[in-house]
Short mmCIF file of C-alpha atoms and ligand atoms in Angstrom, two decimals:
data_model
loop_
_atom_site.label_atom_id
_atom_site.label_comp_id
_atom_site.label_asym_id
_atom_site.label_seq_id
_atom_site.Cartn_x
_atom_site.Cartn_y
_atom_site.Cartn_z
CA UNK A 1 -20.87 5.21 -18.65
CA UNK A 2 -19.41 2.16 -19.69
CA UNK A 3 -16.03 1.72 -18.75
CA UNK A 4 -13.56 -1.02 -18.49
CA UNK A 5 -10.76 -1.88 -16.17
CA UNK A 6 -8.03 -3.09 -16.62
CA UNK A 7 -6.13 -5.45 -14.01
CA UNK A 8 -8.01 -6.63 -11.04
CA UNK A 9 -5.43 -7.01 -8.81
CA UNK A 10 -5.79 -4.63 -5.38
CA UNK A 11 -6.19 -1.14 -7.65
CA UNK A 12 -8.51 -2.84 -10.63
CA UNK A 13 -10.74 -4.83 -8.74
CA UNK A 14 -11.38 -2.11 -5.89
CA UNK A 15 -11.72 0.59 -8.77
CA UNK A 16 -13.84 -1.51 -10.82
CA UNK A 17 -16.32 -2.10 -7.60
CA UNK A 18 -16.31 1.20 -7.17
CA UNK A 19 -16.77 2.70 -10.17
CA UNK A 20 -20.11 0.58 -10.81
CA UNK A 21 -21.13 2.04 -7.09
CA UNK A 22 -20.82 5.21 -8.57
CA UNK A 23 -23.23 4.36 -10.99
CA UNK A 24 -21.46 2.83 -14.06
CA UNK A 25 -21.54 -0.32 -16.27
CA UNK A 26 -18.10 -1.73 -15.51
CA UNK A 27 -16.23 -4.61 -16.98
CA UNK A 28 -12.72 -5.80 -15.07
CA UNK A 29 -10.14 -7.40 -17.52
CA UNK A 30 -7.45 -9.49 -16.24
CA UNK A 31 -5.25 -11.94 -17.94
CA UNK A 32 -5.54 -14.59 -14.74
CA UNK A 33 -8.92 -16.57 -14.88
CA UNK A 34 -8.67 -17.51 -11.53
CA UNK A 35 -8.80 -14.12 -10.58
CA UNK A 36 -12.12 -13.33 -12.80
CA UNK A 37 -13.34 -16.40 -11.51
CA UNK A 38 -13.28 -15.49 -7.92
CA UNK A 39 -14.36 -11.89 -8.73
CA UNK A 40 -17.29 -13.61 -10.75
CA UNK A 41 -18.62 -15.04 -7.65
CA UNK A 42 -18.31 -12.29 -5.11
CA UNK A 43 -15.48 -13.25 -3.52
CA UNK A 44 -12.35 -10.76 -3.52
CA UNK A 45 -9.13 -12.19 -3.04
CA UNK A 46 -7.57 -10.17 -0.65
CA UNK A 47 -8.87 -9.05 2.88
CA UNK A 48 -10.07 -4.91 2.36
CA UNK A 49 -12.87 -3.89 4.53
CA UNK A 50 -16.33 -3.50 2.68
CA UNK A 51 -15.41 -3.97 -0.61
CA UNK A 52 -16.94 -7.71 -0.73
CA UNK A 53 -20.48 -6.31 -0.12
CA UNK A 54 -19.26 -3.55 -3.05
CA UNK A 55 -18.66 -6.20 -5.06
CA UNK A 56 -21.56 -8.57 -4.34
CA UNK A 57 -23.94 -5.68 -4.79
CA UNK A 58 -22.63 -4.55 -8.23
CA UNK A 59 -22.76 -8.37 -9.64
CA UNK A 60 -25.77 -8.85 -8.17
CA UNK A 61 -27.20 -5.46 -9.84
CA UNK A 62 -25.74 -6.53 -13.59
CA UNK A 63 -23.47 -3.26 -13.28
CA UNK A 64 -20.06 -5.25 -12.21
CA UNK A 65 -18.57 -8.17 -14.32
CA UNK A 66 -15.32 -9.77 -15.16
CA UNK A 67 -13.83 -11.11 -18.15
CA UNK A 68 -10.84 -12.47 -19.96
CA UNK A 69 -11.30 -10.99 -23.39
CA UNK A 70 -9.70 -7.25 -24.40
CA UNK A 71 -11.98 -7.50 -27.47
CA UNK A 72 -15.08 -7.58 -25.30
CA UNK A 73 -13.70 -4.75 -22.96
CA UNK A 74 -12.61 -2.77 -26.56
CA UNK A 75 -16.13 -3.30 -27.64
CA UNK A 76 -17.85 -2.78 -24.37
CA UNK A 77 -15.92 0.34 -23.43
CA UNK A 78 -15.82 4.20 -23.88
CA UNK A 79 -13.25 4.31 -20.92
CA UNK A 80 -10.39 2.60 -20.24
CA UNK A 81 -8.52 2.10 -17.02
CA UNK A 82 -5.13 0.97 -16.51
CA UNK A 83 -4.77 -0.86 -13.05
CA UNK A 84 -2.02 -3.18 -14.05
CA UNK A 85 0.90 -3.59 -10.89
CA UNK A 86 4.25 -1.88 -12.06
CA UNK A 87 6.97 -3.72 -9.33
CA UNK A 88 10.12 -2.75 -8.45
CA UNK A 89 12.54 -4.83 -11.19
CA UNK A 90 14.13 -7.78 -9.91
CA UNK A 91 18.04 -6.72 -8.88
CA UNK A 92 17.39 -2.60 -9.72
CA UNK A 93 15.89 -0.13 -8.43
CA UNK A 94 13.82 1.07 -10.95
CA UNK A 95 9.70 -0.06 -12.16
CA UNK A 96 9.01 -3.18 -14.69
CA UNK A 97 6.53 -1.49 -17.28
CA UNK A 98 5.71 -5.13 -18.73
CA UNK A 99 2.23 -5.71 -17.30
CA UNK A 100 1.31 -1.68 -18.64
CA UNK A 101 3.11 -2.26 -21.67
CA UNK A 102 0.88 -5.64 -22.36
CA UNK A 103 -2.44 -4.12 -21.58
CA UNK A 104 -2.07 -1.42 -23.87
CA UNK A 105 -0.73 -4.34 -26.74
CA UNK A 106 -3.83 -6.11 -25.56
CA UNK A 107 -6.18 -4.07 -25.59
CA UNK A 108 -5.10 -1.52 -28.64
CA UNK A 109 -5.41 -3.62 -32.07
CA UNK A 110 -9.41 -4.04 -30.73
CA UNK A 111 -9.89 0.10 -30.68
CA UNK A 112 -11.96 1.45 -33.39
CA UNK A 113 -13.59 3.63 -31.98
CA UNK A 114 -12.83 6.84 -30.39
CA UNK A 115 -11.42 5.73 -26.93
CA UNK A 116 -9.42 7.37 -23.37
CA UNK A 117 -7.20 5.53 -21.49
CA UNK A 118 -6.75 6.65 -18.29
CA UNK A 119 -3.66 5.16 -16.53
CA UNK A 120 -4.03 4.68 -12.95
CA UNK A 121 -0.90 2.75 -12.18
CA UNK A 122 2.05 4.64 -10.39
CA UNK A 123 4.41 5.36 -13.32
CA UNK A 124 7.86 6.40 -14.25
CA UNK A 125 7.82 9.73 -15.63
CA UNK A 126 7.28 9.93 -19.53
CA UNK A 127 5.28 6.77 -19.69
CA UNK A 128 1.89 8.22 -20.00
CA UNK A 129 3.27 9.75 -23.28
CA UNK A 130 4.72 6.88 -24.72
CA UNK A 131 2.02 4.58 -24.20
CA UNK A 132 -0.27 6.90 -26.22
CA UNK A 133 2.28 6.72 -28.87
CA UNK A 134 2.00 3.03 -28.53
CA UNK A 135 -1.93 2.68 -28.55
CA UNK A 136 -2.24 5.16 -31.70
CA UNK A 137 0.10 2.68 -33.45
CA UNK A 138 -1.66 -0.74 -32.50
CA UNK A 139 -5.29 0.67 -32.60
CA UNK A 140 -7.44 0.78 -35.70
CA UNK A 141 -8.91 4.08 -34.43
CA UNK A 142 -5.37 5.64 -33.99
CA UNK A 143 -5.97 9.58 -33.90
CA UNK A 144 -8.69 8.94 -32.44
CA UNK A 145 -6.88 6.59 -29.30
CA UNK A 146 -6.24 9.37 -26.25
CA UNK A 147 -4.26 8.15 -23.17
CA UNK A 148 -4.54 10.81 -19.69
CA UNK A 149 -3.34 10.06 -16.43
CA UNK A 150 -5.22 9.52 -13.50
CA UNK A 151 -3.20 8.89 -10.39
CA UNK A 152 -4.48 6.70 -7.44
CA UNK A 153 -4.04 7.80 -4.16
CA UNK A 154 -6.46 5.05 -1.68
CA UNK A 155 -5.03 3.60 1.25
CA UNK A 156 -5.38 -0.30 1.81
CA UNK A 157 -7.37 -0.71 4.78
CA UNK A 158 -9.92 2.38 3.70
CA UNK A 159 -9.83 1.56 -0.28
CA UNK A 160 -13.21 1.85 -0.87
CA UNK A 161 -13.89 5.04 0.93
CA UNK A 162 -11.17 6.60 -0.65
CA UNK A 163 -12.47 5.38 -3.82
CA UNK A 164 -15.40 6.61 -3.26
CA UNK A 165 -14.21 9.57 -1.86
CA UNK A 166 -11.51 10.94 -3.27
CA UNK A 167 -9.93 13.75 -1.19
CA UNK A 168 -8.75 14.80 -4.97
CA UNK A 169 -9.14 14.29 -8.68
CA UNK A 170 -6.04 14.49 -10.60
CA UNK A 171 -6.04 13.96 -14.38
CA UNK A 172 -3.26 14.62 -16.51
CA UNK A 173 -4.14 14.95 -20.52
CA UNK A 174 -2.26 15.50 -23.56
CA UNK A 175 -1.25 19.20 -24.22
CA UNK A 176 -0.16 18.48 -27.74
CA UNK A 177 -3.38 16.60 -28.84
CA UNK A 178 -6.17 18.07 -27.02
CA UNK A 179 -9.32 15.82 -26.56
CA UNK A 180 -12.07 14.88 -24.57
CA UNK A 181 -10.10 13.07 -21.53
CA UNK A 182 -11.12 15.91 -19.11
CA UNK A 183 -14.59 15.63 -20.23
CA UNK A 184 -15.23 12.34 -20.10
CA UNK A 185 -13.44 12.17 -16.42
CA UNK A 186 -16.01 14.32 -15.53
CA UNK A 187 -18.55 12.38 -16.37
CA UNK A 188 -17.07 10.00 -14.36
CA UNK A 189 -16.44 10.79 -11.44
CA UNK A 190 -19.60 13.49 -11.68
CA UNK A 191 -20.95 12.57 -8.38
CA UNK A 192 -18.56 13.05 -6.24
CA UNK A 193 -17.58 15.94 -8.16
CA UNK A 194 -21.28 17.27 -7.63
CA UNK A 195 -22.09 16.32 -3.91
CA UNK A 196 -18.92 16.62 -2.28
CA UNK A 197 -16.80 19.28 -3.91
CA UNK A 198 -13.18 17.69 -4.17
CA UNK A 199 -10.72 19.29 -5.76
CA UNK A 200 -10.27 18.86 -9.50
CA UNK A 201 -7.15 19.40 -11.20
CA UNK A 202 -6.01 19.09 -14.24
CA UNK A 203 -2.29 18.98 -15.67
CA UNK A 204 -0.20 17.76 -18.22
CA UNK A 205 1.01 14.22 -18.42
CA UNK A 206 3.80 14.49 -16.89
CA UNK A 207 2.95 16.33 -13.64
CA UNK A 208 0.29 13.89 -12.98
CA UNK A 209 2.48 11.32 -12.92
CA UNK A 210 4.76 13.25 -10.74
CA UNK A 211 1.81 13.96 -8.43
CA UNK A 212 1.45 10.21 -7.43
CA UNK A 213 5.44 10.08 -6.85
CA UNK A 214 5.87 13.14 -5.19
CA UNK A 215 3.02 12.32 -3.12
CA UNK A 216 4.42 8.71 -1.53
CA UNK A 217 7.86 10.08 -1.28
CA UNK A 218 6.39 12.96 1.02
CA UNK A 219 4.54 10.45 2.95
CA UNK A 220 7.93 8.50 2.75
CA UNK A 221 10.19 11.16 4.13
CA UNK A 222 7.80 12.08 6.65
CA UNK A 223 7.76 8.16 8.50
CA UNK A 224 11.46 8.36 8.04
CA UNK A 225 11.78 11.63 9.33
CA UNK A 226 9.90 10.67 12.66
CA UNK A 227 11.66 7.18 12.68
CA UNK A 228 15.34 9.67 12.73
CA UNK A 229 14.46 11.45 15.57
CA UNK A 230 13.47 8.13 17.38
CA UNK A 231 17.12 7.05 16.99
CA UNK A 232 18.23 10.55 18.67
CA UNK A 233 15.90 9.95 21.45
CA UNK A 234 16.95 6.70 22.17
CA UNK A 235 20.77 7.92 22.74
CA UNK A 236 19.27 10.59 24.58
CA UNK A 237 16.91 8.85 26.83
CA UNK A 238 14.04 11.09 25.38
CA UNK A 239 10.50 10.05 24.40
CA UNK A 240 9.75 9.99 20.36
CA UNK A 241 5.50 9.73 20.82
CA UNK A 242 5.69 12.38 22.68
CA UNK A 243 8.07 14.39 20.16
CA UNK A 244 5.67 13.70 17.35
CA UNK A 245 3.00 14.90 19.51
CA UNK A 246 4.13 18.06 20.34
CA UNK A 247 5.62 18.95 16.96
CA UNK A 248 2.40 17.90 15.21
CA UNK A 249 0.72 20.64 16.92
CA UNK A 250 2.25 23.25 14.59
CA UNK A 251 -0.05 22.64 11.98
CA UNK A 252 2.04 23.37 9.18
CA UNK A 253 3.91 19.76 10.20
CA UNK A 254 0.44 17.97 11.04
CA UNK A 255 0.42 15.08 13.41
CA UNK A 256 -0.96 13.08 10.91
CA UNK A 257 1.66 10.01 9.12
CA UNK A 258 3.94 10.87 12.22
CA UNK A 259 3.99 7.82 13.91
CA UNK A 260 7.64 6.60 15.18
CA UNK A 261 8.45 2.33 15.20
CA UNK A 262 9.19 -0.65 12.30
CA UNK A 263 8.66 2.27 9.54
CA UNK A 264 6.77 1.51 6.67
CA UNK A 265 6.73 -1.00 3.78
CA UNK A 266 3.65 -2.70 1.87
CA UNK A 267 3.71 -2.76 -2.26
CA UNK A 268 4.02 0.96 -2.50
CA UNK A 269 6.13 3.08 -0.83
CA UNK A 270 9.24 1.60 -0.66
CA UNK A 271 9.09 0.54 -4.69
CA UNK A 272 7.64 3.50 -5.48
CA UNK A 273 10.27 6.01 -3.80
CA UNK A 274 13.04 3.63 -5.35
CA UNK A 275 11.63 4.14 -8.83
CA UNK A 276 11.54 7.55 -8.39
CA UNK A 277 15.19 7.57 -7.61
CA UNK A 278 15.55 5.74 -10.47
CA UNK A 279 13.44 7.60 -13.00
CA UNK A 280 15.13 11.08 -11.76
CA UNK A 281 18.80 9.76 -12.23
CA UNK A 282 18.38 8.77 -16.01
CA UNK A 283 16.31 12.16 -16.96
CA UNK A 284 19.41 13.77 -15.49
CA UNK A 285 17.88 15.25 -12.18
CA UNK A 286 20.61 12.93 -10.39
CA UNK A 287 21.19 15.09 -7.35
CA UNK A 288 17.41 15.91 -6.38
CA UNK A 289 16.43 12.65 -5.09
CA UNK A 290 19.25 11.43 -3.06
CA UNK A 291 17.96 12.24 -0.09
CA UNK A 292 15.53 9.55 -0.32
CA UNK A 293 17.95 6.64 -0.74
CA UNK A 294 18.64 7.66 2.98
CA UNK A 295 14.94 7.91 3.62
CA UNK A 296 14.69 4.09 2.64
CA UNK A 297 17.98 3.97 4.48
CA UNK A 298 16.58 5.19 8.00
CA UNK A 299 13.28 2.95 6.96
CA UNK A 300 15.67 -0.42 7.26
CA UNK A 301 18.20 0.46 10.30
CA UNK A 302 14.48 0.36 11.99
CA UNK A 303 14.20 -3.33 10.91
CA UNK A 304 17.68 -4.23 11.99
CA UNK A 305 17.21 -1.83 15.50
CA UNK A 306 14.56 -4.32 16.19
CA UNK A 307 16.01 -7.84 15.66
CA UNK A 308 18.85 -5.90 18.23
CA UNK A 309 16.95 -5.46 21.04
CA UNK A 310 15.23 -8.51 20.16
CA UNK A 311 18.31 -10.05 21.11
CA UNK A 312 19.05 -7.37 23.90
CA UNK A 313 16.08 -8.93 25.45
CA UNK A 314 16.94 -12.75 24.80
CA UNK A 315 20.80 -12.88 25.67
CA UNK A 316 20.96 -14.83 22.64
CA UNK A 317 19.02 -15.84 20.03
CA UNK A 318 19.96 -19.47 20.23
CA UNK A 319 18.09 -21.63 22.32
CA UNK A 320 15.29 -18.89 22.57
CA UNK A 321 11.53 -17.97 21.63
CA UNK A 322 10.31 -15.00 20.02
CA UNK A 323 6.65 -14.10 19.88
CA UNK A 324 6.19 -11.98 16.57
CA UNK A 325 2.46 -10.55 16.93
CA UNK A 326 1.39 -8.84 13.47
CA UNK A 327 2.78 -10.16 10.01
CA UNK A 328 1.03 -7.99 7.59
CA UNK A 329 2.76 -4.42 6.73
CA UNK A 330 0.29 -2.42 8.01
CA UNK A 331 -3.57 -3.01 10.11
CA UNK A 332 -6.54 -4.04 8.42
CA UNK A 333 -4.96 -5.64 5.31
CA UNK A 334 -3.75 -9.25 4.60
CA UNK A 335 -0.72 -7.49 2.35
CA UNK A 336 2.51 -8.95 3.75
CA UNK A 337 4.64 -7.57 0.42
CA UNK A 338 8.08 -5.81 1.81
CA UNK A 339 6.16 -6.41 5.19
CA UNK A 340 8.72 -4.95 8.52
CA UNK A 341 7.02 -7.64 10.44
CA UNK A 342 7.65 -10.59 8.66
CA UNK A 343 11.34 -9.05 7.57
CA UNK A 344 12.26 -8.84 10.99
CA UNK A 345 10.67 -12.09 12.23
CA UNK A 346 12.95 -14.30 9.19
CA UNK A 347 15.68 -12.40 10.70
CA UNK A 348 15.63 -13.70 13.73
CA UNK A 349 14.60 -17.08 12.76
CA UNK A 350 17.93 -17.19 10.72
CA UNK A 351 19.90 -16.29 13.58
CA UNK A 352 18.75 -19.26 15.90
CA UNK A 353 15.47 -18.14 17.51
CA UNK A 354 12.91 -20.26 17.42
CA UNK A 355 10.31 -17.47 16.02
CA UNK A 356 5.66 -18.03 16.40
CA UNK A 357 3.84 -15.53 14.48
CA UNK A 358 0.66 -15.01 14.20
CA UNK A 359 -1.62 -12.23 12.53
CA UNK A 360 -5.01 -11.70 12.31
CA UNK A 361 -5.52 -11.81 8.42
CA UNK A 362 -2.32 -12.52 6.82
CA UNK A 363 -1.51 -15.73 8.21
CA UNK A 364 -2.13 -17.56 4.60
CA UNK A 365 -0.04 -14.70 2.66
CA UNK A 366 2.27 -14.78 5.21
CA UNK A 367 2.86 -18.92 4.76
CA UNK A 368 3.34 -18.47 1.23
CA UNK A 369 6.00 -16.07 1.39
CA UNK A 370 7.95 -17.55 4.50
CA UNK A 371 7.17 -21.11 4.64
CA UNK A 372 9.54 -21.80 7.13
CA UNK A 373 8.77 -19.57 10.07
CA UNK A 374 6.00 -20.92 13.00
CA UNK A 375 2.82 -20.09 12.56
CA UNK A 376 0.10 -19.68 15.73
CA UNK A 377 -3.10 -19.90 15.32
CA UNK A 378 -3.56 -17.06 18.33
CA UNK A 379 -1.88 -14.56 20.38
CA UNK A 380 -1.70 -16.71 23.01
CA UNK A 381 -0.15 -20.19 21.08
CA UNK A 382 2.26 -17.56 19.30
CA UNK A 383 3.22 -16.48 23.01
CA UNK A 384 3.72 -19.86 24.51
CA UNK A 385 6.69 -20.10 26.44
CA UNK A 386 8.15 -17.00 24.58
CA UNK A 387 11.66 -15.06 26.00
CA UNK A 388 9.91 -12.17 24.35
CA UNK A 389 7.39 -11.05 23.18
CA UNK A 390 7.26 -8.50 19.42
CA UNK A 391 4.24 -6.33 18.42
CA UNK A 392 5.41 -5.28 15.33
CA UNK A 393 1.58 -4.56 13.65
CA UNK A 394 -0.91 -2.21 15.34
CA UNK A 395 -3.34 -4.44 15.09
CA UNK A 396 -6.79 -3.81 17.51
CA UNK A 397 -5.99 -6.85 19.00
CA UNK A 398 -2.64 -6.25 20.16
CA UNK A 399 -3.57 -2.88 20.91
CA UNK A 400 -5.93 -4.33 23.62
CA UNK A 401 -3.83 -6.84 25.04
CA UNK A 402 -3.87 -7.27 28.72
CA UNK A 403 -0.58 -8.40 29.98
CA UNK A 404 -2.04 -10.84 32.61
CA UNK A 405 -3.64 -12.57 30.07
CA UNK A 406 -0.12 -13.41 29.16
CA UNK A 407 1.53 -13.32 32.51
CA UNK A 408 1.40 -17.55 32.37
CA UNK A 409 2.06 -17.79 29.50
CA UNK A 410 5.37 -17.09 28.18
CA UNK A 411 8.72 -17.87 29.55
CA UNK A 412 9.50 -14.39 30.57
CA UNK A 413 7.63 -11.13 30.93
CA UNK A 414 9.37 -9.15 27.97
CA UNK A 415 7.25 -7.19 25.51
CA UNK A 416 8.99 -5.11 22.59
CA UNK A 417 6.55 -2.38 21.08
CA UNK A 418 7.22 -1.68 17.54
CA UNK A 419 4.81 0.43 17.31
CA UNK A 420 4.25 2.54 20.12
CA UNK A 421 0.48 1.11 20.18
CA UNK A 422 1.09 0.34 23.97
CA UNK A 423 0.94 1.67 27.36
CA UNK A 424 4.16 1.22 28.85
CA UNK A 425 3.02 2.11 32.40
CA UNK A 426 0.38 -0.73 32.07
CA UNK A 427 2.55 -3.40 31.11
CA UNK A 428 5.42 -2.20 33.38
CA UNK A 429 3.14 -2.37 36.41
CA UNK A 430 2.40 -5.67 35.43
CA UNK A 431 5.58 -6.43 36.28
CA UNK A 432 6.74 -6.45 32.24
CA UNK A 433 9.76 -5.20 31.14
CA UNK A 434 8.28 -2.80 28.17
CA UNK A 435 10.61 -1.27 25.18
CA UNK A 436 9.34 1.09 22.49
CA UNK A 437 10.89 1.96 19.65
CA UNK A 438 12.45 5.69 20.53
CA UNK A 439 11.36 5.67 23.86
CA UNK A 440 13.33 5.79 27.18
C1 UDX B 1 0.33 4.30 0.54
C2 UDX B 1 -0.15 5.75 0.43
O1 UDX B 1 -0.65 6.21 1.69
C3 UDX B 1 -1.24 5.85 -0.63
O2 UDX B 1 -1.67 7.19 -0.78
C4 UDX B 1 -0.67 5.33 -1.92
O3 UDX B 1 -1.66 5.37 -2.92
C5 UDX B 1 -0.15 3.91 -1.76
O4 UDX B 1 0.80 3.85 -0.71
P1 UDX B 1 -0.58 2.10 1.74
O5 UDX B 1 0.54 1.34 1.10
O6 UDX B 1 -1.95 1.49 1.75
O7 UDX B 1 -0.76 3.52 1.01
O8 UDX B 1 -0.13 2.32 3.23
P2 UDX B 1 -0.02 3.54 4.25
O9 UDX B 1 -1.21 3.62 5.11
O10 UDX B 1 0.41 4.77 3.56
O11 UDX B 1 1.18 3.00 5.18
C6 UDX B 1 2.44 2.68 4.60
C7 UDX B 1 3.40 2.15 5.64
O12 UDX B 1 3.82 3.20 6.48
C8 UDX B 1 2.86 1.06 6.54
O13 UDX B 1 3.84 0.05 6.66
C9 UDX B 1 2.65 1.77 7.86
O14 UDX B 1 2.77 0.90 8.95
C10 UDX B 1 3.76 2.82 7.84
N1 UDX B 1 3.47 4.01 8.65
C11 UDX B 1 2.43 4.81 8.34
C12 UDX B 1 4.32 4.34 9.69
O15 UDX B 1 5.30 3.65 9.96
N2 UDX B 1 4.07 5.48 10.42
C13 UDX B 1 3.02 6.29 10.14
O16 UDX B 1 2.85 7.30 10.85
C14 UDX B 1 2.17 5.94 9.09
#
């Protein structure tokens, strides 16, 4: 089929990839021509494992290319995707609908012919409807303009394969003007409907788009849940890992997502549950989210529990270095956006410390954002003469550090795990002093 897709930011330009992998003629539509331009020659601006050879073999093929021009996607297209970023707004808590709102004034006026959009983006509430109000008012075609909602659910770090892969199809159409939307998703995603029997389901607008917020606030609650019983067990001199193991045998809770330490951030979760909030409140349901504003509560003490025995560690921050190994908000990925790593290492630069980070991948996102902090170009430089020493990304690397390969080189043998990726008894018979984050 040929299908367009719109946005090509970390959605868009995996889903467009992807979609031509699957076997379709795909154009990706963004409004930046730097971005097209670097997606024109095979290069994908952002670090996600095996999606540049995705890419490369899909523009190489003639199935996969970028563009500027809605009339060309309009033209081009029998599918539409919406991949456009919805923030959290600047000073509230709720999403900015501009770049979704624009695409669909971009794109509409060029639709005469009979046309779904499927929004992908994670949405307020009641915006799938409106924007097909919107389209059948700007597009030529009108009646004939259908907008469904198709959630996203990939991981960074593992986008492709859960492209590719879905573990589950949701599309949300229309009730009042039935049309072809679940037909032509189908179509779409026909292969992996075919070969690997994932679950299909189809709902109404609005339930899809409460799928896709329902789903991160889960995943949410579930970090912060963990991350609460790691502040219990460290009054209590009792062992969180060990917690999460043994309650994640009862499958019903799952081990899975259970992971105690810096909590979560990244440009999805913590917007997205905030929106939520948001959305909930002015539709009246005031009272049934509130339990998530202590969610993102428990997600930030972990930030500020850090920088704490940060300074435990140091005595005081003035005067002293802090190794900060890991900037980006999770492993694998070169996202730093609401990163725990890089929040906690500014902290501690404001507060006197002279702070060396380094990261495997998100060393140049991470220089944009916080100019000011110390950059290494290795664990080792970051370490140099440091009073202690932060993991605060799971990163291999870190994961596989050997503390004598540090033993000469910082000022004194203090690691801080801050996320339980280490083997205390291995650094502490090293002769390190090893903390973990809800651990004795
Ligand atoms: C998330 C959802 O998983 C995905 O389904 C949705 O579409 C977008 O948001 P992503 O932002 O890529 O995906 O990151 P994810 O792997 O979910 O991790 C989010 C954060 O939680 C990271 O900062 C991670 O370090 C943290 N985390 C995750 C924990 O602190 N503990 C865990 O056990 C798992």
């Amino acid at each position: 089929m040929r299908i367009a897709v719109l946005g090509t930011g970390y959605l868009g330009a995996t889903h467009a990839a992807c979609l031509a992998e699957l076997g379709h003629e795909v154009l990706g539509v963004d409004i930046a021509a730097e971005k097209i331009a670097r997606l024109s020659s095979g290069e994908v601006p952002f670090y996600e494992p095996g999606l540049e050879r995705v890419l490369k073999r899909n523009l190489a093929a003639g199935t996969l290319r970028f563009t500027a021009d809605h009339r060309e996607a309009a033209e081009f297209a029998r599918a539409h995707f919406l991949t456009v970023g919805t923030p959290q707004r600047k000073g509230d808590f709720a999403a900015d609908l501009t770049f979704v709102d624009n695409a669909v004034d971009m794109l509409a006026p060029h639709l005469s012919a009979p046309t779904v959009i499927f929004g992908k983006s994670t949405v307020p509430v009641g915006t799938a409807a409106r924007l097909g109000a919107r389209a059948r008012r700007l597009a030529p075609a009108a009646d004939e303009v259908e907008v469904a909602w198709n959630p996203e659910f990939l991981r960074e770090g593992y986008a492709v394969r859960d492209t590719v892969h879905p573990d589950r199809i949701v599309i949300g159409v229309d009730r009042d003007r039935p049309g072809r939307a679940e037909q032509v998703a189908r179509e779409i995603y026909a292969e992996a409907l075919d070969q690997e029997d994932v679950p299909f389901l189809v709902t109404d607008l609005a339930t899809a788009e409460l799928v896709k917020s329902a789903a991160n606030a889960f995943l949410a609650t579930k970090i912060s849940f963990i991350n609460s019983m790691a502040e219990v067990c460290e009054v209590a001199g009792a062992d969180v890992t060990v917690l999460a193991d043994a309650i994640g045998c009862d499958p019903r809770i799952g081990r899975l997502f259970l992971n105690a330490g810096l909590g979560f951030g990244g440009g999805c979760l913590p917007k997205d549950i905030r929106a939520f909030m948001a959305r909930a409140g002015e539709l009246g349901a005031n009272e049934a989210l509130t339990f998530l504003r202590e969610v993102d509560n428990i997600n930030m003490r972990r930030r500020t529990r850090m920088v704490e025995l940060a300074r435990e560690a140091c005595g005081s921050f003035l005067g002293s270095r802090v190794a900060v190994l890991g900037a980006a908000f999770k492993p694998d990925s070169d996202d730093v956006r609401d990163s725990p790593a890089l929040n906690v290492a500014g902290q501690i630069q404001l507060q006197g410390a002279a702070v060396n980070v380094y990261d495997p991948k998100a060393m140049d996102n991470s220089h944009a954002l916080f100019p000011t902090l110390n950059y290494a170009a290795s664990t080792l430089e970051a370490c140099e003469g440091a009073d202690v020493v932060l993991v605060l990304t799971e990163w291999q690397e870190f994961r596989h550090l050997e503390p004598t390969a540090l033993d000469d080189v910082v000022r004194e043998r203090q690691i801080i795990d801050g996320r339980n990726c280490l083997d205390p008894d291995q650094w502490r018979k090293s002769g390190w002093s090893y903390r973990g984050l809800g651990r004795p």
